[in-house]
Amino acid sequence: MPVATVKYYLREGLLPPGERTSPNQARYSPAHVQRLRLIKALTEVGGLPLASVGAVLGAIDDHETPHQTMGVVQQELAGEPPKVSDEAAEWATKLLKDVALRTGWKWHEPESREVGNLVAALATAKELGHEKLADRLDEYVGLAMRVAELDVEVVTGLTSFDRIIEAGLVATVLGDRIFAGLRHLAQEQLSREVLGRPPGD
Amino acid sequence: MPVATVKYYLREGLLPPGERTSPNQARYSPAHVQRLRLIKALTEVGGLPLASVGAVLGAIDDHETPHQTMGVVQQELAGEPPKVSDEAAEWATKLLKDVALRTGWKWHEPESREVGNLVAALATAKELGHEKLADRLDEYVGLAMRVAELDVEVVTGLTSFDRIIEAGLVATVLGDRIFAGLRHLAQEQLSREVLGRPPGD
């Protein structure tokens, strides 16, 4: 990693200062190196802007329970939900509330940005006339539960706060990328037969 | 949608010109409206830059088989993979090749950007010391297969080329957002118990 990048992160407060050993030298600990890796993971793989990375690292350093910290992190990761029509948004919200009821999930009122983004994505599918995806929502939710169970198993057993939060970030930021990549590969394998000829053949 | 936005899309070639009915008026068909919705879905929900949207729409208009078109679309969506260390990349590539072999997937050589991104995400988890996620890769792959089966079922039965491609885009661009949102909600429900107290309690 270029020295200029490290200096930039120091100026932006993303990285705590190293231990000064002479007027123009500082020593950095393994914790610094790990934090640099985390920033790189969030920006380059997760695609987060540096301002969001700052907010995420701030939430980590605030040291509430891992669950609360992950809530802040999710909120930062989610970004501002895009605008959709009221009609489509109401349809999607009702759909999700019904699923939450059937699944036994606690529903948040007022909604989080995470839920706002989910509503917007479902509403957009409906606006495009592709609400068939929503007919299978219960099945998608069942599979999302199974994936989340795996995610939580990966985190369980870790004992240090930083390691738990890191693992949580890995499971969400990297985990979303990894799962999406696997899903696309699987789609490609499965759809070669169905979509590999002109429609109507 | 503001008129200025429509004019901008026309200038950028993202939207075909309407049928001119007088020197300063044009009529737009339902196909135009649908294309506008698709651009909005790709940019605002999918977060794609307009240059990528242009390439995606170009691939749609080129009219190869839906499978080939979706290949181009995936390539555009994937973006340039981030840099990771050679060692971590080799570890991740071997991991994926082994999974592909066990699952019976066809492996592409040279690798696509999609695979490059997947390798980079797995390699980054390893660099952070969180390779435990990789121990469960077979289980994640199994669940990704089940999600992809649902995705393909949603697309199957459509007969027009445009509708198939649209549904494919919905399943990938919106589908990734929707599944990630459901996974985060599920993680939150499941992790409240495990992560809702300070570590070590």
Short mmCIF file of C-alpha atoms in Angstrom, two decimals:
data_model
loop_
_atom_site.label_atom_id
_atom_site.label_comp_id
_atom_site.label_asym_id
_atom_site.label_seq_id
_atom_site.Cartn_x
_atom_site.Cartn_y
_atom_site.Cartn_z
CA MET A 1 0.00 0.00 0.00
CA PRO A 2 1.47 3.42 -0.96
CA VAL A 3 2.70 5.65 1.93
CA ALA A 4 0.56 8.50 0.54
CA THR A 5 -2.57 6.37 1.08
CA VAL A 6 -1.60 5.61 4.69
CA LYS A 7 -0.95 9.35 5.31
CA TYR A 8 -4.31 10.20 3.78
CA TYR A 9 -6.11 7.72 6.07
CA LEU A 10 -4.24 9.19 9.07
CA ARG A 11 -5.33 12.75 8.10
CA GLU A 12 -8.93 11.57 7.64
CA GLY A 13 -8.88 9.94 11.09
CA LEU A 14 -9.54 6.46 9.68
CA LEU A 15 -6.30 5.17 11.17
CA PRO A 16 -5.02 6.07 14.67
CA PRO A 17 -1.50 7.62 14.69
CA GLY A 18 1.43 5.23 15.06
CA GLU A 19 3.88 5.37 17.97
CA ARG A 20 6.40 8.11 17.11
CA THR A 21 9.97 6.78 17.32
CA SER A 22 11.79 9.81 15.84
CA PRO A 23 10.72 13.19 14.36
CA ASN A 24 10.03 11.63 10.96
CA GLN A 25 9.36 7.98 11.81
CA ALA A 26 6.49 6.13 13.47
CA ARG A 27 5.99 2.49 14.36
CA TYR A 28 2.76 0.78 13.40
CA SER A 29 1.39 -2.24 15.28
CA PRO A 30 -0.31 -5.36 13.85
CA ALA A 31 -3.62 -3.67 14.84
CA HIS A 32 -2.80 -0.84 12.38
CA VAL A 33 -2.06 -3.32 9.62
CA GLN A 34 -5.35 -5.13 10.31
CA ARG A 35 -7.25 -1.81 10.22
CA LEU A 36 -5.62 -1.00 6.86
CA ARG A 37 -6.78 -4.37 5.53
CA LEU A 38 -10.30 -3.67 6.79
CA ILE A 39 -10.40 -0.23 5.10
CA LYS A 40 -9.20 -1.83 1.88
CA ALA A 41 -11.89 -4.54 2.13
CA LEU A 42 -14.64 -1.97 2.73
CA THR A 43 -13.57 0.38 -0.08
CA GLU A 44 -12.18 -1.85 -2.82
CA VAL A 45 -14.33 -4.96 -2.43
CA GLY A 46 -17.35 -3.44 -0.66
CA GLY A 47 -17.33 -0.31 -2.83
CA LEU A 48 -18.03 1.97 0.17
CA PRO A 49 -17.12 5.68 -0.08
CA LEU A 50 -14.52 6.80 2.49
CA ALA A 51 -17.13 8.84 4.41
CA SER A 52 -19.12 5.66 5.07
CA VAL A 53 -15.94 3.80 6.03
CA GLY A 54 -15.29 6.55 8.61
CA ALA A 55 -18.79 6.13 10.07
CA VAL A 56 -18.42 2.33 10.18
CA LEU A 57 -15.02 2.51 11.92
CA GLY A 58 -16.46 5.12 14.32
CA ALA A 59 -19.27 2.71 15.25
CA ILE A 60 -16.71 -0.05 15.82
CA ASP A 61 -14.61 2.21 18.07
CA ASP A 62 -17.70 3.30 20.05
CA HIS A 63 -17.87 -0.21 21.48
CA GLU A 64 -21.52 -0.88 22.19
CA THR A 65 -22.71 -4.49 21.96
CA PRO A 66 -21.76 -6.19 18.68
CA HIS A 67 -25.47 -6.30 17.76
CA GLN A 68 -25.91 -2.51 18.17
CA THR A 69 -22.67 -1.80 16.33
CA MET A 70 -23.72 -4.04 13.46
CA GLY A 71 -27.02 -2.10 13.33
CA VAL A 72 -25.08 1.15 12.78
CA VAL A 73 -22.88 -0.58 10.24
CA GLN A 74 -25.90 -1.91 8.30
CA GLN A 75 -27.44 1.57 8.30
CA GLU A 76 -24.23 3.04 6.80
CA LEU A 77 -23.91 0.24 4.27
CA ALA A 78 -27.50 0.64 3.15
CA GLY A 79 -27.28 4.20 1.78
CA GLU A 80 -30.31 6.36 0.98
CA PRO A 81 -33.15 4.29 -0.57
CA PRO A 82 -34.09 5.33 -4.15
CA LYS A 83 -37.48 6.94 -4.81
CA VAL A 84 -40.33 4.72 -6.03
CA SER A 85 -44.05 5.37 -6.58
CA ASP A 86 -46.25 5.40 -3.45
CA GLU A 87 -48.42 2.65 -4.89
CA ALA A 88 -45.52 0.27 -5.55
CA ALA A 89 -43.93 1.11 -2.19
CA GLU A 90 -47.18 0.29 -0.33
CA TRP A 91 -47.48 -3.00 -2.22
CA ALA A 92 -43.89 -3.95 -1.36
CA THR A 93 -44.20 -2.90 2.30
CA LYS A 94 -47.34 -4.99 2.77
CA LEU A 95 -45.63 -7.95 1.09
CA LEU A 96 -42.66 -7.70 3.47
CA LYS A 97 -44.78 -7.19 6.59
CA ASP A 98 -46.80 -10.30 5.71
CA VAL A 99 -43.60 -12.29 5.21
CA ALA A 100 -42.22 -11.01 8.52
CA LEU A 101 -45.45 -12.08 10.27
CA ARG A 102 -45.35 -15.56 8.73
CA THR A 103 -41.63 -15.95 9.52
CA GLY A 104 -41.93 -14.61 13.06
CA TRP A 105 -39.58 -11.68 12.44
CA LYS A 106 -39.75 -8.56 14.59
CA TRP A 107 -40.83 -5.66 12.34
CA HIS A 108 -39.29 -2.21 12.83
CA GLU A 109 -41.42 0.93 12.79
CA PRO A 110 -40.21 3.46 11.64
CA GLU A 111 -38.41 1.48 9.00
CA SER A 112 -34.64 1.34 8.70
CA ARG A 113 -32.81 2.35 5.54
CA GLU A 114 -32.09 -1.35 5.03
CA VAL A 115 -35.84 -2.06 4.87
CA GLY A 116 -36.33 1.08 2.72
CA ASN A 117 -33.87 -0.31 0.18
CA LEU A 118 -35.53 -3.71 0.20
CA VAL A 119 -38.95 -2.08 -0.35
CA ALA A 120 -37.51 0.03 -3.20
CA ALA A 121 -35.99 -3.00 -4.94
CA LEU A 122 -39.23 -5.01 -4.71
CA ALA A 123 -41.28 -1.98 -5.80
CA THR A 124 -38.98 -1.44 -8.80
CA ALA A 125 -39.47 -5.07 -9.88
CA LYS A 126 -43.23 -4.48 -9.74
CA GLU A 127 -42.97 -1.20 -11.70
CA LEU A 128 -41.11 -3.14 -14.40
CA GLY A 129 -43.96 -5.68 -14.49
CA HIS A 130 -41.76 -8.43 -13.01
CA GLU A 131 -43.60 -9.10 -9.77
CA LYS A 132 -43.46 -12.86 -10.39
CA LEU A 133 -40.27 -12.73 -8.29
CA ALA A 134 -42.45 -11.62 -5.37
CA ASP A 135 -44.67 -14.72 -5.72
CA ARG A 136 -41.66 -16.74 -4.63
CA LEU A 137 -40.70 -14.37 -1.81
CA ASP A 138 -41.38 -16.95 0.92
CA GLU A 139 -38.94 -19.32 -0.73
CA TYR A 140 -36.30 -16.57 -1.06
CA VAL A 141 -36.83 -15.70 2.61
CA GLY A 142 -36.42 -19.36 3.62
CA LEU A 143 -33.09 -19.52 1.76
CA ALA A 144 -31.96 -16.14 3.16
CA MET A 145 -32.62 -17.56 6.65
CA ARG A 146 -30.43 -20.58 5.89
CA VAL A 147 -27.63 -18.31 4.60
CA ALA A 148 -27.93 -16.08 7.70
CA GLU A 149 -27.74 -19.16 9.96
CA LEU A 150 -24.43 -20.05 8.30
CA ASP A 151 -23.25 -16.43 8.70
CA VAL A 152 -24.06 -16.44 12.42
CA GLU A 153 -22.35 -19.82 12.89
CA VAL A 154 -19.20 -18.36 11.32
CA VAL A 155 -19.27 -15.47 13.84
CA THR A 156 -20.22 -17.58 16.87
CA GLY A 157 -17.30 -18.74 18.96
CA LEU A 158 -15.23 -15.59 18.45
CA THR A 159 -14.59 -13.85 21.76
CA SER A 160 -12.97 -10.46 21.06
CA PHE A 161 -15.23 -7.54 20.17
CA ASP A 162 -13.07 -6.46 17.23
CA ARG A 163 -12.93 -9.98 15.79
CA ILE A 164 -16.72 -10.36 16.06
CA ILE A 165 -17.36 -7.04 14.34
CA GLU A 166 -14.76 -7.79 11.67
CA ALA A 167 -16.37 -11.17 11.06
CA GLY A 168 -19.77 -9.45 10.87
CA LEU A 169 -18.42 -7.01 8.29
CA VAL A 170 -16.84 -9.87 6.37
CA ALA A 171 -20.17 -11.73 6.44
CA THR A 172 -22.11 -8.72 5.15
CA VAL A 173 -19.79 -6.70 2.87
CA LEU A 174 -17.70 -9.56 1.52
CA GLY A 175 -20.42 -12.17 2.16
CA ASP A 176 -22.90 -10.31 -0.05
CA ARG A 177 -20.34 -10.11 -2.87
CA ILE A 178 -19.39 -13.75 -2.46
CA PHE A 179 -22.97 -15.00 -2.38
CA ALA A 180 -23.96 -12.83 -5.36
CA GLY A 181 -20.96 -14.17 -7.30
CA LEU A 182 -21.86 -17.79 -6.48
CA ARG A 183 -25.48 -17.12 -7.42
CA HIS A 184 -24.45 -15.68 -10.80
CA LEU A 185 -22.20 -18.66 -11.51
CA ALA A 186 -25.06 -20.99 -10.57
CA GLN A 187 -27.49 -18.99 -12.73
CA GLU A 188 -25.11 -19.29 -15.65
CA GLN A 189 -24.77 -23.07 -15.25
CA LEU A 190 -28.52 -23.57 -14.86
CA SER A 191 -29.67 -21.13 -17.55
CA ARG A 192 -27.36 -22.35 -20.31
CA GLU A 193 -29.95 -24.94 -21.30
CA VAL A 194 -33.06 -22.76 -20.84
CA LEU A 195 -31.69 -19.51 -22.29
CA GLY A 196 -29.05 -20.82 -24.71
CA ARG A 197 -31.30 -20.66 -27.78
CA PRO A 198 -33.39 -17.89 -29.34
CA PRO A 199 -36.80 -17.55 -27.58
CA GLY A 200 -39.64 -19.46 -29.23
CA ASP A 201 -37.40 -22.23 -30.63
CA MET B 1 -39.25 11.81 -14.46
CA PRO B 2 -37.92 15.30 -15.43
CA VAL B 3 -37.91 16.15 -19.18
CA ALA B 4 -34.23 17.12 -18.87
CA THR B 5 -33.41 13.55 -17.79
CA VAL B 6 -35.28 12.08 -20.78
CA LYS B 7 -33.43 14.49 -23.14
CA TYR B 8 -30.13 13.53 -21.56
CA TYR B 9 -30.84 9.81 -22.09
CA LEU B 10 -31.79 10.56 -25.73
CA ARG B 11 -28.51 12.45 -26.30
CA GLU B 12 -26.53 9.60 -24.69
CA GLY B 13 -28.24 7.08 -26.98
CA LEU B 14 -29.77 5.16 -24.04
CA LEU B 15 -33.27 5.81 -25.35
CA PRO B 16 -34.28 5.60 -29.04
CA PRO B 17 -35.85 8.82 -30.43
CA GLY B 18 -39.65 9.13 -30.20
CA GLU B 19 -41.90 9.48 -33.25
CA ARG B 20 -41.81 13.17 -34.21
CA THR B 21 -45.38 14.57 -34.44
CA SER B 22 -44.50 18.28 -34.87
CA PRO B 23 -41.23 20.33 -34.90
CA ASN B 24 -41.13 20.47 -31.09
CA GLN B 25 -43.15 17.41 -30.08
CA ALA B 26 -42.51 13.68 -30.13
CA ARG B 27 -44.65 10.72 -29.17
CA TYR B 28 -43.21 7.99 -26.96
CA SER B 29 -44.49 4.43 -26.98
CA PRO B 30 -44.99 2.07 -24.03
CA ALA B 31 -41.62 0.50 -25.05
CA HIS B 32 -39.96 3.87 -24.34
CA VAL B 33 -41.61 4.09 -20.94
CA GLN B 34 -40.48 0.54 -20.11
CA ARG B 35 -36.92 1.37 -21.19
CA LEU B 36 -36.96 4.45 -18.93
CA ARG B 37 -38.05 2.25 -16.02
CA LEU B 38 -35.24 -0.19 -16.80
CA ILE B 39 -32.62 2.61 -16.86
CA LYS B 40 -33.97 3.87 -13.53
CA ALA B 41 -33.80 0.35 -12.03
CA LEU B 42 -30.20 -0.14 -13.22
CA THR B 43 -28.96 3.27 -12.03
CA GLU B 44 -30.93 4.04 -8.88
CA VAL B 45 -31.44 0.56 -7.42
CA GLY B 46 -28.55 -1.26 -9.10
CA GLY B 47 -26.13 1.64 -8.62
CA LEU B 48 -24.68 1.22 -12.14
CA PRO B 49 -22.89 4.19 -13.77
CA LEU B 50 -24.54 5.40 -17.01
CA ALA B 51 -21.64 4.09 -19.12
CA SER B 52 -22.37 0.55 -17.87
CA VAL B 53 -26.09 1.04 -18.47
CA GLY B 54 -25.28 1.97 -22.08
CA ALA B 55 -23.22 -1.20 -22.53
CA VAL B 56 -25.98 -3.33 -20.96
CA LEU B 57 -28.68 -1.81 -23.20
CA GLY B 58 -26.37 -2.24 -26.20
CA ALA B 59 -26.03 -5.95 -25.42
CA ILE B 60 -29.81 -6.23 -25.14
CA ASP B 61 -30.31 -4.52 -28.50
CA ASP B 62 -27.67 -6.75 -30.17
CA HIS B 63 -30.10 -9.66 -29.80
CA GLU B 64 -27.97 -12.75 -29.45
CA THR B 65 -29.40 -15.61 -27.40
CA PRO B 66 -30.60 -14.54 -23.94
CA HIS B 67 -27.76 -16.61 -22.41
CA GLN B 68 -25.07 -14.77 -24.42
CA THR B 69 -26.66 -11.39 -23.71
CA MET B 70 -26.80 -12.15 -19.98
CA GLY B 71 -23.09 -13.06 -20.17
CA VAL B 72 -22.28 -9.56 -21.49
CA VAL B 73 -24.59 -8.04 -18.88
CA GLN B 74 -22.86 -9.94 -16.05
CA GLN B 75 -19.47 -8.82 -17.35
CA GLU B 76 -20.60 -5.16 -17.27
CA LEU B 77 -22.19 -5.50 -13.86
CA ALA B 78 -19.08 -7.10 -12.41
CA GLY B 79 -16.68 -4.17 -12.87
CA GLU B 80 -12.90 -4.45 -12.57
CA PRO B 81 -11.87 -6.87 -9.77
CA PRO B 82 -9.86 -5.24 -6.94
CA LYS B 83 -6.19 -6.17 -6.45
CA VAL B 84 -5.30 -8.81 -3.87
CA SER B 85 -2.02 -10.58 -3.01
CA ASP B 86 -0.96 -13.40 -5.36
CA GLU B 87 -0.89 -15.85 -2.46
CA ALA B 88 -4.47 -15.12 -1.34
CA ALA B 89 -5.70 -15.10 -4.95
CA GLU B 90 -4.17 -18.54 -5.59
CA TRP B 91 -5.74 -19.91 -2.41
CA ALA B 92 -9.17 -18.54 -3.41
CA THR B 93 -8.91 -19.75 -7.02
CA LYS B 94 -8.05 -23.29 -5.91
CA LEU B 95 -10.94 -23.21 -3.43
CA LEU B 96 -13.38 -22.21 -6.17
CA LYS B 97 -12.04 -24.68 -8.73
CA ASP B 98 -12.42 -27.50 -6.20
CA VAL B 99 -15.99 -26.42 -5.44
CA ALA B 100 -16.78 -26.22 -9.17
CA LEU B 101 -15.39 -29.75 -9.64
CA ARG B 102 -17.46 -31.14 -6.75
CA THR B 103 -20.59 -29.32 -7.93
CA GLY B 104 -20.15 -30.28 -11.58
CA TRP B 105 -19.87 -26.69 -12.79
CA LYS B 106 -18.10 -25.84 -16.02
CA TRP B 107 -15.02 -23.77 -15.18
CA HIS B 108 -14.01 -20.88 -17.46
CA GLU B 109 -10.39 -20.32 -18.44
CA PRO B 110 -9.42 -17.48 -18.81
CA GLU B 111 -11.55 -16.33 -15.92
CA SER B 112 -14.37 -13.83 -16.27
CA ARG B 113 -14.49 -10.58 -14.29
CA GLU B 114 -17.32 -12.17 -12.30
CA VAL B 115 -14.99 -14.97 -11.16
CA GLY B 116 -12.22 -12.39 -10.62
CA ASN B 117 -14.46 -10.49 -8.21
CA LEU B 118 -15.45 -13.66 -6.39
CA VAL B 119 -11.78 -14.64 -6.02
CA ALA B 120 -10.94 -11.13 -4.76
CA ALA B 121 -13.73 -11.21 -2.14
CA LEU B 122 -12.67 -14.64 -0.84
CA ALA B 123 -9.00 -13.63 -0.89
CA THR B 124 -9.79 -10.45 1.07
CA ALA B 125 -11.61 -12.51 3.75
CA LYS B 126 -8.48 -14.64 4.03
CA GLU B 127 -6.17 -11.60 4.21
CA LEU B 128 -8.32 -10.35 7.11
CA GLY B 129 -7.89 -13.71 8.84
CA HIS B 130 -11.53 -14.64 8.40
CA GLU B 131 -11.21 -17.71 6.19
CA LYS B 132 -13.65 -19.64 8.42
CA LEU B 133 -16.29 -18.44 5.93
CA ALA B 134 -14.48 -20.49 3.29
CA ASP B 135 -14.80 -23.67 5.40
CA ARG B 136 -18.54 -23.44 4.81
CA LEU B 137 -18.21 -22.65 1.10
CA ASP B 138 -19.88 -25.90 0.00
CA GLU B 139 -22.93 -25.00 2.06
CA TYR B 140 -23.03 -21.46 0.64
CA VAL B 141 -22.72 -22.93 -2.88
CA GLY B 142 -25.59 -25.34 -2.18
CA LEU B 143 -27.82 -22.45 -1.09
CA ALA B 144 -26.71 -20.27 -4.04
CA MET B 145 -27.78 -23.15 -6.33
CA ARG B 146 -31.23 -23.22 -4.71
CA VAL B 147 -31.57 -19.42 -5.12
CA ALA B 148 -30.46 -19.66 -8.76
CA GLU B 149 -33.01 -22.44 -9.39
CA LEU B 150 -35.73 -20.09 -8.14
CA ASP B 151 -34.32 -17.28 -10.33
CA VAL B 152 -34.40 -19.48 -13.43
CA GLU B 153 -37.94 -20.65 -12.63
CA VAL B 154 -39.05 -17.02 -12.49
CA VAL B 155 -37.58 -16.41 -15.98
CA THR B 156 -38.80 -19.69 -17.51
CA GLY B 157 -42.11 -19.45 -19.32
CA LEU B 158 -41.47 -15.94 -20.67
CA THR B 159 -41.45 -15.95 -24.47
CA SER B 160 -40.31 -12.52 -25.69
CA PHE B 161 -36.57 -11.80 -25.82
CA ASP B 162 -36.94 -8.41 -24.14
CA ARG B 163 -39.05 -9.80 -21.31
CA ILE B 164 -36.56 -12.65 -20.69
CA ILE B 165 -33.61 -10.25 -20.56
CA GLU B 166 -35.53 -7.82 -18.36
CA ALA B 167 -36.43 -10.65 -16.01
CA GLY B 168 -32.77 -11.73 -16.00
CA LEU B 169 -31.70 -8.20 -15.10
CA VAL B 170 -34.37 -8.05 -12.41
CA ALA B 171 -33.15 -11.39 -11.03
CA THR B 172 -29.53 -10.22 -10.93
CA VAL B 173 -29.50 -6.46 -10.27
CA LEU B 174 -32.66 -6.23 -8.16
CA GLY B 175 -32.46 -9.87 -7.05
CA ASP B 176 -29.02 -9.35 -5.50
CA ARG B 177 -30.27 -6.29 -3.60
CA ILE B 178 -33.41 -8.10 -2.48
CA PHE B 179 -31.59 -11.23 -1.34
CA ALA B 180 -28.91 -9.20 0.47
CA GLY B 181 -31.65 -7.20 2.22
CA LEU B 182 -33.49 -10.37 3.30
CA ARG B 183 -30.21 -11.91 4.47
CA HIS B 184 -29.41 -8.82 6.58
CA LEU B 185 -32.89 -8.86 8.15
CA ALA B 186 -32.46 -12.57 8.89
CA GLN B 187 -28.95 -11.95 10.31
CA GLU B 188 -30.40 -9.27 12.57
CA GLN B 189 -33.15 -11.55 13.88
CA LEU B 190 -30.78 -14.47 14.43
CA SER B 191 -27.87 -12.51 15.90
CA ARG B 192 -29.88 -10.52 18.45
CA GLU B 193 -29.45 -13.34 20.95
CA VAL B 194 -25.84 -14.21 20.14
CA LEU B 195 -24.47 -10.67 19.67
CA GLY B 196 -26.85 -8.66 21.88
CA ARG B 197 -24.55 -8.66 24.91
CA PRO B 198 -20.91 -7.62 25.40
CA PRO B 199 -18.52 -10.41 24.35
CA GLY B 200 -17.37 -12.66 27.17
CA ASP B 201 -20.58 -12.28 29.25
#
